[in-house]
Structure formats: structure tokens, C-alpha cells
Coordinates of C-alpha atoms and ligand atoms in Angstrom, one line a residue:
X1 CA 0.0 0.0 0.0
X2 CA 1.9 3.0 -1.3
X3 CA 0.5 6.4 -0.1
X4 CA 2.2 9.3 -1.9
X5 CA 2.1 12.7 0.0
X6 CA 3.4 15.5 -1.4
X7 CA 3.8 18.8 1.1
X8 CA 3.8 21.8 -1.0
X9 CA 5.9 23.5 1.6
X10 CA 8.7 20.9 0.2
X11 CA 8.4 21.0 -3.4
X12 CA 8.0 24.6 -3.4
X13 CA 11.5 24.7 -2.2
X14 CA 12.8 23.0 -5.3
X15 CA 14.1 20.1 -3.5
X16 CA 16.4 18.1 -6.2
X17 CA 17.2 15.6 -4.0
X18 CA 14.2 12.6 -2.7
X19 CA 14.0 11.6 0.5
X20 CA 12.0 8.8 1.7
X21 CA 10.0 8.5 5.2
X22 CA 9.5 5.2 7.1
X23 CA 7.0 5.3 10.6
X24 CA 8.1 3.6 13.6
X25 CA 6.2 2.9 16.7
X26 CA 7.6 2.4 19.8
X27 CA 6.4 1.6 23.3
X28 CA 7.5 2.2 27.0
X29 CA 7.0 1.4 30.4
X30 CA 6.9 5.5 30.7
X31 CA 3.1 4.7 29.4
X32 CA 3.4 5.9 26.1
X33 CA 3.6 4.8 22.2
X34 CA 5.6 7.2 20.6
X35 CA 5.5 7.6 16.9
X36 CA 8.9 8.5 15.0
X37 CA 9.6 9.4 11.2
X38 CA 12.6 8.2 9.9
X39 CA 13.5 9.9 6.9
X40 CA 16.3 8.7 4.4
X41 CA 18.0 9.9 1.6
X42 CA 16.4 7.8 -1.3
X43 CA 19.3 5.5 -2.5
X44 CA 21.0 6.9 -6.2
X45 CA 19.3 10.3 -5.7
X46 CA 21.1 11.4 -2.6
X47 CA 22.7 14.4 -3.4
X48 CA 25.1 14.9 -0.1
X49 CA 22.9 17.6 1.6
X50 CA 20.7 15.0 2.3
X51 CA 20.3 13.8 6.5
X52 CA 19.3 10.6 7.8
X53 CA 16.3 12.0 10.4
X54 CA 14.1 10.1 13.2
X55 CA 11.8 12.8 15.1
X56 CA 9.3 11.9 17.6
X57 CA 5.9 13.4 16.2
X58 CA 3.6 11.7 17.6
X59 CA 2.3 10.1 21.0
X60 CA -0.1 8.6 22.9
X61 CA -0.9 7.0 26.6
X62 CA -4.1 5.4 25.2
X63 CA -2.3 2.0 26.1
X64 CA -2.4 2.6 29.5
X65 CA 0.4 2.7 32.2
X66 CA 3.0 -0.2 30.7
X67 CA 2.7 -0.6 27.2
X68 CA 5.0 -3.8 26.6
X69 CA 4.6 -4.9 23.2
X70 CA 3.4 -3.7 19.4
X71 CA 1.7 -5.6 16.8
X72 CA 0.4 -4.0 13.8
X73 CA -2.0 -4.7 11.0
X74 CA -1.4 -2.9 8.0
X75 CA -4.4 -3.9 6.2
X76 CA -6.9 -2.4 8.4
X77 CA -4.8 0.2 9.5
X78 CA -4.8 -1.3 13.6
X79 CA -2.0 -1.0 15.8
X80 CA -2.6 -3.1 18.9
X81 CA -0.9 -2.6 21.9
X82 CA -0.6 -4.7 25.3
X83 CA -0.3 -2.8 28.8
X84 CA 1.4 -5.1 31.3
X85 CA -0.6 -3.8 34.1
X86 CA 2.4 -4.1 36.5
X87 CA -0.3 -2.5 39.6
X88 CA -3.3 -5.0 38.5
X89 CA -5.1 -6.1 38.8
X90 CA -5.7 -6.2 35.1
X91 CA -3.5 -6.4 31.7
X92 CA -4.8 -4.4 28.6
X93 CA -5.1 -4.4 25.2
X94 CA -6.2 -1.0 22.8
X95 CA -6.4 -0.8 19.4
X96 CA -5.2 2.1 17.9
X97 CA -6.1 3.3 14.5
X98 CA -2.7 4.7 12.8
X99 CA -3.3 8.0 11.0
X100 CA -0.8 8.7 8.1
X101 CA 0.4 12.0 10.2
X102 CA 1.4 9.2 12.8
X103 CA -1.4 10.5 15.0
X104 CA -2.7 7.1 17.3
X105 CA -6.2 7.1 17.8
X106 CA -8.1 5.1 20.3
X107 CA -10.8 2.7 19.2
X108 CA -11.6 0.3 22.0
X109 CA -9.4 -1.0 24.9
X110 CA -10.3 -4.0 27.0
X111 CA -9.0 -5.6 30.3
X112 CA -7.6 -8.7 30.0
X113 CA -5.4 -11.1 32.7
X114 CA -2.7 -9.3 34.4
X115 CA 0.7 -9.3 32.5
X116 CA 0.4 -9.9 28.7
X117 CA 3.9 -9.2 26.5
X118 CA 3.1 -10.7 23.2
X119 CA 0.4 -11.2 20.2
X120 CA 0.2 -13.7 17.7
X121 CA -2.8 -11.9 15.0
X122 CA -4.7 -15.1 13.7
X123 CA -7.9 -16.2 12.1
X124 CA -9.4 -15.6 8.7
X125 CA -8.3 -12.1 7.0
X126 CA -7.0 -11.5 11.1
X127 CA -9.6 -11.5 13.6
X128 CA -8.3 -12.8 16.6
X129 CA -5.5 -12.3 18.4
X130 CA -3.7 -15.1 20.7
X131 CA -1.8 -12.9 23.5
X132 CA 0.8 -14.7 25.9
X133 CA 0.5 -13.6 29.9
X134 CA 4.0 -13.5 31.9
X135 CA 2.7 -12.9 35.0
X136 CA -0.7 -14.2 34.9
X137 CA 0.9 -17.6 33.5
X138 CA -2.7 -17.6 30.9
X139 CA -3.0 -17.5 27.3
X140 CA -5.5 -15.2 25.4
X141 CA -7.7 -15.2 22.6
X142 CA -9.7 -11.8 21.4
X143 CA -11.4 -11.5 18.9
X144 CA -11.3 -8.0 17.2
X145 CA -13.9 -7.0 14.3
X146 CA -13.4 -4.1 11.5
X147 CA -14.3 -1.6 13.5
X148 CA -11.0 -2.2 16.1
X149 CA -13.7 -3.5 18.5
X150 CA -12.3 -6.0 21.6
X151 CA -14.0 -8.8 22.4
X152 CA -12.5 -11.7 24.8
X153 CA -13.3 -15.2 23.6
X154 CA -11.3 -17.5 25.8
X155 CA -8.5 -17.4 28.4
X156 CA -6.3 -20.6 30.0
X157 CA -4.2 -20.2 33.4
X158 CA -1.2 -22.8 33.5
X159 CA 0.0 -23.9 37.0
X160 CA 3.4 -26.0 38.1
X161 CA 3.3 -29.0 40.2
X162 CA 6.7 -27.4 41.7
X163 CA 9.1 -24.7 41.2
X164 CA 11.3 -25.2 38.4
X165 CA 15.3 -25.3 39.0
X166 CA 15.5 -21.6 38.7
X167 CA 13.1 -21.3 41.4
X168 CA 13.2 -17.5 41.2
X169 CA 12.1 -17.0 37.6
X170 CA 10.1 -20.6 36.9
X171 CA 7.5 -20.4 40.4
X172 CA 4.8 -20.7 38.1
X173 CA 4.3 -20.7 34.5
X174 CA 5.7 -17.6 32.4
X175 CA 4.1 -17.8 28.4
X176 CA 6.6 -15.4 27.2
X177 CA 5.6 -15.2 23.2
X178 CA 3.0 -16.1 21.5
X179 CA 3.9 -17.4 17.5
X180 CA 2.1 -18.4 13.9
X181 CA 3.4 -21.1 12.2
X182 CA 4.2 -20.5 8.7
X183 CA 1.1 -22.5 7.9
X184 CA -1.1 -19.9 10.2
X185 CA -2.4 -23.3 11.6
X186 CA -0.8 -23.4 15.0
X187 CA 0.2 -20.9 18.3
X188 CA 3.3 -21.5 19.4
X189 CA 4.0 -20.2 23.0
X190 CA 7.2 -20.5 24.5
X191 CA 6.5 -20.6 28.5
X192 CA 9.4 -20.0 30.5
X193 CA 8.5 -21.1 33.7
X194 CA 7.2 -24.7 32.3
X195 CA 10.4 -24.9 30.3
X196 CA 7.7 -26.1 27.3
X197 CA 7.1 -24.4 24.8
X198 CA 2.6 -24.5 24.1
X199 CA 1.4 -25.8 20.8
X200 CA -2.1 -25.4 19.8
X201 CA -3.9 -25.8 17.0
X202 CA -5.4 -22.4 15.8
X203 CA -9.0 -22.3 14.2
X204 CA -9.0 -19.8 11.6
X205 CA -12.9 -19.7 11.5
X206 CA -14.1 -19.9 15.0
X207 CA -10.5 -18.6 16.9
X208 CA -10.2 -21.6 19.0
X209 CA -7.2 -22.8 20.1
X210 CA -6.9 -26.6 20.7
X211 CA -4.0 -27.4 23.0
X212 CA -1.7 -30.3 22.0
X213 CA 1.3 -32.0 22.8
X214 CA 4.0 -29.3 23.9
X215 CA 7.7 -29.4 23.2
X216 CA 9.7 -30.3 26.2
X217 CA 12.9 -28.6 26.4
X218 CA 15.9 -28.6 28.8
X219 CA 15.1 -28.1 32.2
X220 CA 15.9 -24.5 33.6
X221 CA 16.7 -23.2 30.5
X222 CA 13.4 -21.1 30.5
X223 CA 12.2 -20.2 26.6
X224 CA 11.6 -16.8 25.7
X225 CA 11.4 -16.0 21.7
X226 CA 11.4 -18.4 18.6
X227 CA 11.5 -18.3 14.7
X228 CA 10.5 -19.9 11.5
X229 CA 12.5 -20.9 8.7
X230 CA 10.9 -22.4 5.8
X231 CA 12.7 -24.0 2.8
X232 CA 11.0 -25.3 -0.2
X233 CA 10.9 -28.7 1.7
X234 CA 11.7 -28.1 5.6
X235 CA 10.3 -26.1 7.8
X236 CA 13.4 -25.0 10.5
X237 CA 12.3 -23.5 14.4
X238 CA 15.1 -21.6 16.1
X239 CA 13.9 -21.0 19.6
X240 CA 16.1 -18.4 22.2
X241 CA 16.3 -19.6 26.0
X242 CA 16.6 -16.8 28.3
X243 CA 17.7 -18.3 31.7
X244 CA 20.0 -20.7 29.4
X245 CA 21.0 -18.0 26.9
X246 CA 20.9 -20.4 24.2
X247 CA 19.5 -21.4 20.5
X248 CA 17.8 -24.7 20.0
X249 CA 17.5 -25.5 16.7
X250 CA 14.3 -27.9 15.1
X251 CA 13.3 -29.7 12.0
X252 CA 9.8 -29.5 12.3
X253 CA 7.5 -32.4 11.0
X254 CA 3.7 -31.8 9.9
X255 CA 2.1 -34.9 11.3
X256 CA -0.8 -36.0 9.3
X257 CA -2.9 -36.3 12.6
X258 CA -2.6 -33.0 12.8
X259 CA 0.3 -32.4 15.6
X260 CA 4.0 -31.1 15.1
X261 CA 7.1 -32.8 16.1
X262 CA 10.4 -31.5 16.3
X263 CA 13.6 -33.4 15.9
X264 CA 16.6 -31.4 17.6
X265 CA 19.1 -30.3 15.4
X266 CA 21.6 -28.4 18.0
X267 CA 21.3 -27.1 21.2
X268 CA 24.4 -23.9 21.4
X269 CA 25.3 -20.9 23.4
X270 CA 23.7 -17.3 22.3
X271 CA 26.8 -16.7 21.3
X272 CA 28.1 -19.8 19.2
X273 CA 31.1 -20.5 21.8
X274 CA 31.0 -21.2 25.5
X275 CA 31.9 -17.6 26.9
X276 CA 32.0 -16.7 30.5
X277 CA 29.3 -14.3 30.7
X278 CA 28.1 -12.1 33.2
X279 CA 25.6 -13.9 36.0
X280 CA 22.5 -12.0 35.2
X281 CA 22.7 -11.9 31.1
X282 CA 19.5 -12.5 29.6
X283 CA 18.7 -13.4 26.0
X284 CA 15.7 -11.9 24.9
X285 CA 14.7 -11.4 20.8
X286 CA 15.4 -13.7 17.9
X287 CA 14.5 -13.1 14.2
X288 CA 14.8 -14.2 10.7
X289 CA 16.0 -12.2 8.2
X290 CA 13.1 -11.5 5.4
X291 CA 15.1 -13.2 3.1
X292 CA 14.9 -16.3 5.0
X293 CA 19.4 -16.3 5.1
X294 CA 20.1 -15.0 8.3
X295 CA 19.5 -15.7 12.0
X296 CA 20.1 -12.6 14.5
X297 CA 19.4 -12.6 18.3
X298 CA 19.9 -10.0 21.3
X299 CA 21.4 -10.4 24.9
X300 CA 21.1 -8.6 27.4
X301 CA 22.6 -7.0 30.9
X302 CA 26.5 -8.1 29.3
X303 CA 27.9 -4.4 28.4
X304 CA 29.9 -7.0 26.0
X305 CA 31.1 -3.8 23.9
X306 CA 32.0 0.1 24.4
X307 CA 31.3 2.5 22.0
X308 CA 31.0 6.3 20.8
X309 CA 28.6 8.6 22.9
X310 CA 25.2 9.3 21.0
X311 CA 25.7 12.5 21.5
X312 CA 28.3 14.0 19.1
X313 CA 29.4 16.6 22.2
X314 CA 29.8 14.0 24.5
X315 CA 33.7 11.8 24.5
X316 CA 32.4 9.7 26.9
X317 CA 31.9 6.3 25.8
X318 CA 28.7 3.9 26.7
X319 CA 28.1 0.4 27.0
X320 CA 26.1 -1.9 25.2
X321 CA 24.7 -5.2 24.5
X322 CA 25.4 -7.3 21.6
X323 CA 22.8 -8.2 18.2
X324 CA 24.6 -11.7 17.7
X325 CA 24.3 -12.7 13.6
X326 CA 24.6 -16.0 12.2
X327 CA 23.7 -17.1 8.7
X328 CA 21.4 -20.1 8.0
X329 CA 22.5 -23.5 5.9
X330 CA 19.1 -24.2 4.3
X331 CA 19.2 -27.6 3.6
X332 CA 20.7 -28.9 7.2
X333 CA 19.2 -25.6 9.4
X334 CA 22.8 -25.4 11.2
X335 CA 23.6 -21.8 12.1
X336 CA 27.3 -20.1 11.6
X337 CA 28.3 -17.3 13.0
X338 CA 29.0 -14.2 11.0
X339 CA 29.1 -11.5 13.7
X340 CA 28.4 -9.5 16.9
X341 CA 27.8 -6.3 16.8
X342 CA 26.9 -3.5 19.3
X343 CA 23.0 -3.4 19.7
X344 CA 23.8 0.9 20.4
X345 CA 23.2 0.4 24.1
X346 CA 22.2 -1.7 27.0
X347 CA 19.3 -4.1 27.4
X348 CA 18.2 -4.8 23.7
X349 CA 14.8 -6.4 24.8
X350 CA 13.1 -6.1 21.1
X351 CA 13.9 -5.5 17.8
X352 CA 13.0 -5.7 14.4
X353 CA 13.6 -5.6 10.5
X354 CA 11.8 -4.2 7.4
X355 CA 11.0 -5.7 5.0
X356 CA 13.9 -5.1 2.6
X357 CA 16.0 -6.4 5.2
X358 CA 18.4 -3.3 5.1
X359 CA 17.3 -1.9 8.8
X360 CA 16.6 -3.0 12.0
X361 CA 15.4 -0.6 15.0
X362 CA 16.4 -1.7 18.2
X363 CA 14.5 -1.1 21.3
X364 CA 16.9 -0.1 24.0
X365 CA 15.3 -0.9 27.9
X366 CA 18.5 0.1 29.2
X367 CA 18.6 3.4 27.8
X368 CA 15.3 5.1 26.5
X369 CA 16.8 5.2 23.2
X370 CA 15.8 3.4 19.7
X371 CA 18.5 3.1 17.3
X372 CA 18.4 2.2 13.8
X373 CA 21.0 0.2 12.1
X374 CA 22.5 0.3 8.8
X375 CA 22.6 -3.5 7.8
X376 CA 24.2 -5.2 4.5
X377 CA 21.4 -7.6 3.1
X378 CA 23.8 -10.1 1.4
X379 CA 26.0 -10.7 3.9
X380 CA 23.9 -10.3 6.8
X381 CA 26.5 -7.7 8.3
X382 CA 25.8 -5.1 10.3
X383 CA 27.2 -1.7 9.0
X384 CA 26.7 1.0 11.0
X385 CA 24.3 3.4 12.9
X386 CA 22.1 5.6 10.9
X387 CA 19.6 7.3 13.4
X388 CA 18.7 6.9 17.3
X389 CA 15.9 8.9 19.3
X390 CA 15.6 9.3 23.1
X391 CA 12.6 8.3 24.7
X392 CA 11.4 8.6 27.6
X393 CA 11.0 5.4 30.3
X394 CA 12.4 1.8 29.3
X395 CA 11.9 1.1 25.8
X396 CA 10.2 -2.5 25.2
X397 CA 9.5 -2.4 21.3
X398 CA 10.1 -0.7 18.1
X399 CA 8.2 -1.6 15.0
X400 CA 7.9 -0.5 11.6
X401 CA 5.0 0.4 9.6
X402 CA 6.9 0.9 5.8
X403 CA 3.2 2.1 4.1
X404 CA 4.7 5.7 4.3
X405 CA 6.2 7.5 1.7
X406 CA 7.1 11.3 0.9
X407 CA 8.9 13.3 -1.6
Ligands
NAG501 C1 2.7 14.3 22.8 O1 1.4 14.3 23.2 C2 1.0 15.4 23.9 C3 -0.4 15.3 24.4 O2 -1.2 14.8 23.5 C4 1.1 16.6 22.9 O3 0.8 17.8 23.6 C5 2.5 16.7 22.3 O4 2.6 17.7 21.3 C6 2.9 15.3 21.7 N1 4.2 15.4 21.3 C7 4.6 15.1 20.0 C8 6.0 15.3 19.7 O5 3.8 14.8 19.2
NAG502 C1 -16.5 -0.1 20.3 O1 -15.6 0.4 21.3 C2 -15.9 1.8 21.5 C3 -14.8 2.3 22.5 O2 -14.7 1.4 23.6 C4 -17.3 1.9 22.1 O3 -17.6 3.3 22.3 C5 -18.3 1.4 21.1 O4 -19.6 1.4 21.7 C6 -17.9 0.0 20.7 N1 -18.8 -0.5 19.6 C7 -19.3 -1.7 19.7 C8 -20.2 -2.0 18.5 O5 -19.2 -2.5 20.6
NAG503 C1 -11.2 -15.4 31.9 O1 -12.2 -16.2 31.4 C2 -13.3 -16.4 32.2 C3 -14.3 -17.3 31.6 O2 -13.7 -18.5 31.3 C4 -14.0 -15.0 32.6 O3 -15.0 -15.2 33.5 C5 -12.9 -14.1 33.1 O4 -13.5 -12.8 33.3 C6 -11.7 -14.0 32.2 N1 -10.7 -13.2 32.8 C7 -10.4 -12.0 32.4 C8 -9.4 -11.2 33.2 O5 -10.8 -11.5 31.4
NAG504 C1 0.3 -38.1 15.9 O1 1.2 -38.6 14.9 C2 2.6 -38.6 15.4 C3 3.5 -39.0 14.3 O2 3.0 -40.2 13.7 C4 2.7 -39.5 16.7 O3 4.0 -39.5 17.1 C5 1.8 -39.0 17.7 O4 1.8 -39.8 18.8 C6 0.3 -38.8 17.2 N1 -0.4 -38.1 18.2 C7 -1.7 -38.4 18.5 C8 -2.3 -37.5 19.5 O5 -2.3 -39.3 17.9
NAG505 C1 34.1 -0.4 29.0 O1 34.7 0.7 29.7 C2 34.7 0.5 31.1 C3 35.1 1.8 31.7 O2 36.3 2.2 31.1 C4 35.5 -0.7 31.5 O3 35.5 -0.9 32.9 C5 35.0 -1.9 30.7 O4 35.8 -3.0 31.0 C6 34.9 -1.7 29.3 N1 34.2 -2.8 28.6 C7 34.7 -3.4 27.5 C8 33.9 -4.5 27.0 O5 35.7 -3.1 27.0
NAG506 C1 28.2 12.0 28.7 O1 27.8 10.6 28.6 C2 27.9 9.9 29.8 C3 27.6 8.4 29.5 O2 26.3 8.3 28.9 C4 27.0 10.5 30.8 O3 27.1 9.7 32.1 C5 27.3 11.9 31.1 O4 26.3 12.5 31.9 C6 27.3 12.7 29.7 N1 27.7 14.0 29.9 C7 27.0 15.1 29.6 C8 27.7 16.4 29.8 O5 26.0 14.9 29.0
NAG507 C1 8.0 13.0 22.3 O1 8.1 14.4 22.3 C2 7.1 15.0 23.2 C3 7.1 16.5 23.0 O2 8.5 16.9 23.1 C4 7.3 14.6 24.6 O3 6.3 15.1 25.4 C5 7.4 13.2 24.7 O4 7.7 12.8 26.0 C6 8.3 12.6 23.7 N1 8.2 11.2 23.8 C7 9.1 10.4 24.3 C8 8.7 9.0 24.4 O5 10.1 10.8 24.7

């Protein structure tokens, strides 16, 4: 969906040079979604002059007090947005329609259990919306109609027989994601507690979800965040561990009885090697490259790296966290490592690409800051950084809506 605006206030100036303008939406537990326009010189016309801009023009506490976690729908124009609830006793969820000016407008908001921190949309030309609850250890379905309207159709609470081995994060269940399949025939929902990771079988017509036999994985490891890679005959999961900091990699098998099982592939360290690493690091996000060649995760609460102030006054270095590259072997699923590179700051909790695969804006918890990386689509490296933005509070997600163009 291209929208072409043309300001008169620009072209009157006689501009020679295009520049193009990508929206970004970002949440924080300072209880606002922020909207910021990146603006790029437009590759081959760039005449020099030309900046690399993000401004914050937009914003909105329609979320409510601890918006953790973005999910849009460009079709219908809907952003949703989840609001931890950290005081109770209820989560929420708000549907925002998103204005071309980046203005957020409110169109329905409803209380759900305490503690949700991801969305998978589902259902038939996306109508529902399967929502994973940290710390009310439930699962979510609502249903959502054209007019951005909320409507709860099911909820599931999880309990442990016992503490897991990590008795201080796994006392009860912790669904940490929830995931599509490539098929849009399951929810995947990595629980961190239960060291399982849910599988149900998603109804596309009624928004059902059918619990069925869950992956088991390693005991303490605690999965946060997985993946999908499909091939034209495999179909690859790469799931992130956060208590283990670790990447399991699956072949996943479509049964005909209508289950999934997963044969291990390998079971590694975030960071490819066995590296001492600080006590308290924490892997957190894990994506595939639109291209389908590269695998890139984020850890956290290392300060693995130094590097230049933000601010262009300001000698004194920071730390950060490392984005941790590796590329994908299609027909085995292995993963090799083709680099680590500074995340712009500390606690890289969320981040994500665009579609040509040539930026990725990192939310910085750590910092209030969003930075936006220059990356190199071919060989998966990351180049340099092109644009950041302060924010207010701790940072939990930065997306992009790419629908948005100007001269
Ligand atoms: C943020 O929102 C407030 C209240 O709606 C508004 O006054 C302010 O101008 C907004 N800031 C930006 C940069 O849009
Ligand atoms: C949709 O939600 C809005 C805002 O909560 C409310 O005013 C409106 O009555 C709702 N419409 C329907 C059809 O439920
Ligand atoms: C969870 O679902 C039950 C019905 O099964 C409902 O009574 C309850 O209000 C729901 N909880 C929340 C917080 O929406
Ligand atoms: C479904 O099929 C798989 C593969 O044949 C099998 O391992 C599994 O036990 C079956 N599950 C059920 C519930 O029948
Ligand atoms: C970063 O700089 C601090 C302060 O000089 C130092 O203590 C720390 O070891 C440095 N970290 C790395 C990874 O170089
Ligand atoms: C320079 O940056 C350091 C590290 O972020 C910060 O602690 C310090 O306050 C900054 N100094 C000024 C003058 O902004
Ligand atoms: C965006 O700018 C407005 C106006 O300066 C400010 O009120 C708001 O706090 C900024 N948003 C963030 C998240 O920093």
C-alpha cells in the first residue's frame, strides 16, 4: 500500500534531491507509544545535503500505564498494543487506529489477565489475536472485528506442580511469546516457567485454540522467543532460551494427525562458543531475516562492547549489548556465525527488521533510546548506525509500519 504525500511547503522549495519517510512505533513502560519518522535519503538520488532523520511526532498513553509490546495490522490500519498492568489487577489491550500524520487514535481498549507481552494476529483475514501472559501464566484469545472493537473469547491459566530449577524466575508458568506457524495453523507459546514451549492448533474460523502436545525442552533453560524458517521442503524453528541464553535448533514435522514434532538439530550458546558471561545476562529477541538467510538474536545485561557517545558533544563512551548474527544452511538448518555487533546500548529487549531487510530498529530498555542500524542484506552484516531517538522510560518495542512515503 503505497500512499504518496506530497507537502507543497517541500516541493515549493525545489528540492532536487528525494527523500523517503518510514513510521516507527515504539512503546514504553513510561506509558506511552511514541511515533517517530525516519527519513532517508532515497538510494542513487542522494545528493550529499541529504540527512538521515528520526523525530518523535507523535504520541499517545491510550495504552495505558505499561505498554510492553506492538503488533500491527497494515491492512486495516490497527495498531494493537498490550499494557502489562504491573499495579493490576488487570493487563490491557487498545487498538489504535494509525493515522498517516502518525497520530494514534483510540478505538476500544479492553481488560484482560494481568501481565500480557506478546500477540500472535490469527484467524481468517486477522480476527483474533492469541496474547501470551508473563505474570498471569494464561493464554489469550480476542477477537477483534473491522471496526477495532475487543471482544475476549477465551483465556487458560497454566499452573506448576513445583518450582522449576531456577526457582526465582520458573514459580509458576511464564508464556513469554505467542507465534504463527508458517502455515497460520498453529500458536506457538514459548513458557518460560514450564520450560515447554505450548502448541495449539489455531482455528481460523471460529479462533479456537486446541491445546496439543508441547515441546519439552531442557530443564531451567526457560524459553523466551522463537523463529520460522521455511525452505521449499523443511520447515526450521530456532527457539532463544533466556535463563540458558541459548539457541535450540528444530526440524519441524507436519504430522498428518494434525500435531508437530520437532527433531533437535543443536542445542548452542547465544553466542556460538561457550563464553563466561556475566551472571545475570538474559537473551531476549530472535528473528529471521526476510530473506529467509540469516538468523540474528539479542542479549542482554552483558555491556559485551563500548562505543561512541550518542551524543556528538559528549567523549564519553557507553556500553552496550550485543545483536549476535549468524547465517542459515538451508538444507541442514545449522547456524554459523558471522558476527556480533553492538546493539547501540544496554538491554536490547526487542527488535526488528523491514522488509527489505536493510534496517533493524532496536528497542533499548537500558537506555530510553531506539537506534536504527544500517545492515548489509547479502551478507547479513551489520554496518553501521544511521539514526537513534531518546525516549522517555524503558523502551520494550520498536516496529515499523513501511506504508509511508514522501517526496
Ligand atoms: C505528545 O502528546 C502530547 C499530548 O497529546 C502533545 O501535547 C504533544 O505535542 C505530543 N508530542 C509530540 C512530539 O507529538
Ligand atoms: C467499540 O468500542 C468503543 C470504545 O470502547 C465503544 O464506544 C463502542 O460502543 C464499541 N462499539 C461496539 C459495536 O461495541
Ligand atoms: C477469563 O475467562 C473467564 C471465563 O472463562 C472469565 O470469567 C474471566 O473474566 C476472564 N478473565 C479476564 C481477566 O478476562
Ligand atoms: C500423531 O502422529 C505422530 C506421528 O506419527 C505421533 O508421534 C503422535 O503420537 C500422534 N499423536 C496423536 C495424539 O495421535
Ligand atoms: C568499557 O569501559 C569501562 C570503563 O572504562 C571498562 O570498565 C569496561 O571493561 C569496558 N568494557 C569493555 C567490554 O571493553
Ligand atoms: C556523557 O555521557 C555519559 C555516558 O552516557 C553520561 O554519564 C554523562 O552524563 C554525559 N555528559 C554530559 C555532559 O551529557
Ligand atoms: C516526544 O516528544 C514530546 C514532545 O516533546 C514529549 O512530550 C514526549 O515525551 C516525547 N516522547 C518520548 C517517548 O520521549
Amino acid at each position: 500500500m503505497w500512499k504518496g504525500i506530497f507537502p507543497a511547503g517541500l516541493l515549493s522549495l525545489g528540492l532536487a534531491s528525494q527523500t523517503s519517510a518510514t513510521l516507527l512505533y515504539v512503546s514504553s513502560y513510561a506509558g506511552t507509544v511514541t511515533t517517530l519518522r525516519l527519513t532517508l535519503p532515497d538510494d542513487g538520488s542522494a545528493t550529499g545535503a541529504a540527512v538521515t532523520t528520526l523525530e518523535n511526532i507523535s504520541n499517545s498513553t491510550g495504552c495505558g500505564p505499561n505498554p510492553s509490546w506492538l503488533s500491527l495490522d497494515y491492512s486495516k490500519n490497527f495498531l494493537f498494543c498490550l499494557d502489562e498492568g504491573f499495579n493490576g489487577p488487570y493487563g490491557g489491550v487498545t487498538t489504535f487506529y494509525t493515522g498517516d500524520d502518525g497520530t494514534l487514535d483510540t478505538l476500544d481498549k479492553l481488560d484482560v489477565i494481568q501481565g500480557p507481552v506478546s500477540i500472535a494476529e490469527f484467524g481468517v483475514g486477522g480476527s483474533g489475536l492469541a496474547i501470551a501472559h508473563y505474570s498471569g501464566s494464561s493464554v489469550s484469545v480476542v477477537g477483534f472485528n473491522a471496526e477495532g472493537n475487543l471482544t475476549l473469547l477465551h483465556n487458560e491459566t497454566y499452573a506448576l506442580e513445583g518450582p522449576g530449577p531456577n526457582p526465582e524466575r520458573q514459580e509458576a508458568p511464564h508464556p513469554h511469546e505467542a507465534l504463527l506457524d508458517p502455515t497460520a495453523s498453529y500458536v506457538l507459546v514459548p513458557d518460560l516457567g514450564a520450560d515447554l514451549v505450548r502448541i495449539y492448533q489455531a482455528d481460523a474460523s471460529t479462533l479456537g485454540l486446541t491445546p496439543i502436545a508441547p515441546l519439552t525442552v531442557r530443564p531451567g533453560s526457560g524459553p523466551r522467543h522463537g523463529a520460522f524458517k521455511v525452505t521449499s521442503d523443511k520447515t526450521y524453528f530456532y527457539l532463544v532460551s533466556e535463563l540458558g541464553n541459548t539457541i535450540t535448533g528444530y526440524e519441524v514435522t507436519y504430522n498428518e494427525n494434525k500435531t508437530l514434532s520437532f527433531d533437535e538439530l543443536f542445542y548452542i550458546p547465544t553466542h556460538g562458543e561457550e563464553r563466561k558471561l556475566p551472571e545475570k545476562t538474559g537473551a531476549a529477541e530472535i528473528l529471521v531475516s526476510p530473506d529467509g538467510n540469516f538468523l540474528i538474536v539479542s542479549s542482554r545485561w552483558e555491556d559485551s562492547f563500548n562505543i561512541s557517545n550518542f551524543d556528538p558533544t559528549n567523549s564519553t563512551e557507553i556500553p552496550s549489548d550485543p545483536l549476535i548474527t549468524y547465517s542459515i544452511d538451508h538444507a541442514t538448518g545449522e547456524l554459523t556465525k558471522v558476527q556480533e555487533f553492538a546493539a547501540g546500548g544496554r538491554v536490547p529487549r526487542h527488535f526488528s527488521i523491514n522488509a527489505d531487510g536493510n534496517l533493524v530498529a532496536v528497542a533499548l530498555q537500558g537506555d530510553g533510546r531506539v537506534v536504527i542500524l544500517d545492515r548489509d542484506v547479502k551478507t547479513g552484516l551489520f554496518k553501521d548506525y544511521i539514526a537513534y531517538a531518546d525516549i522517555e522510560g524503558e523502551v520494550t518495542a520498536a516496529i515499523f509500519r513501511e506504508d509511508y512515503h514522501t517526496i
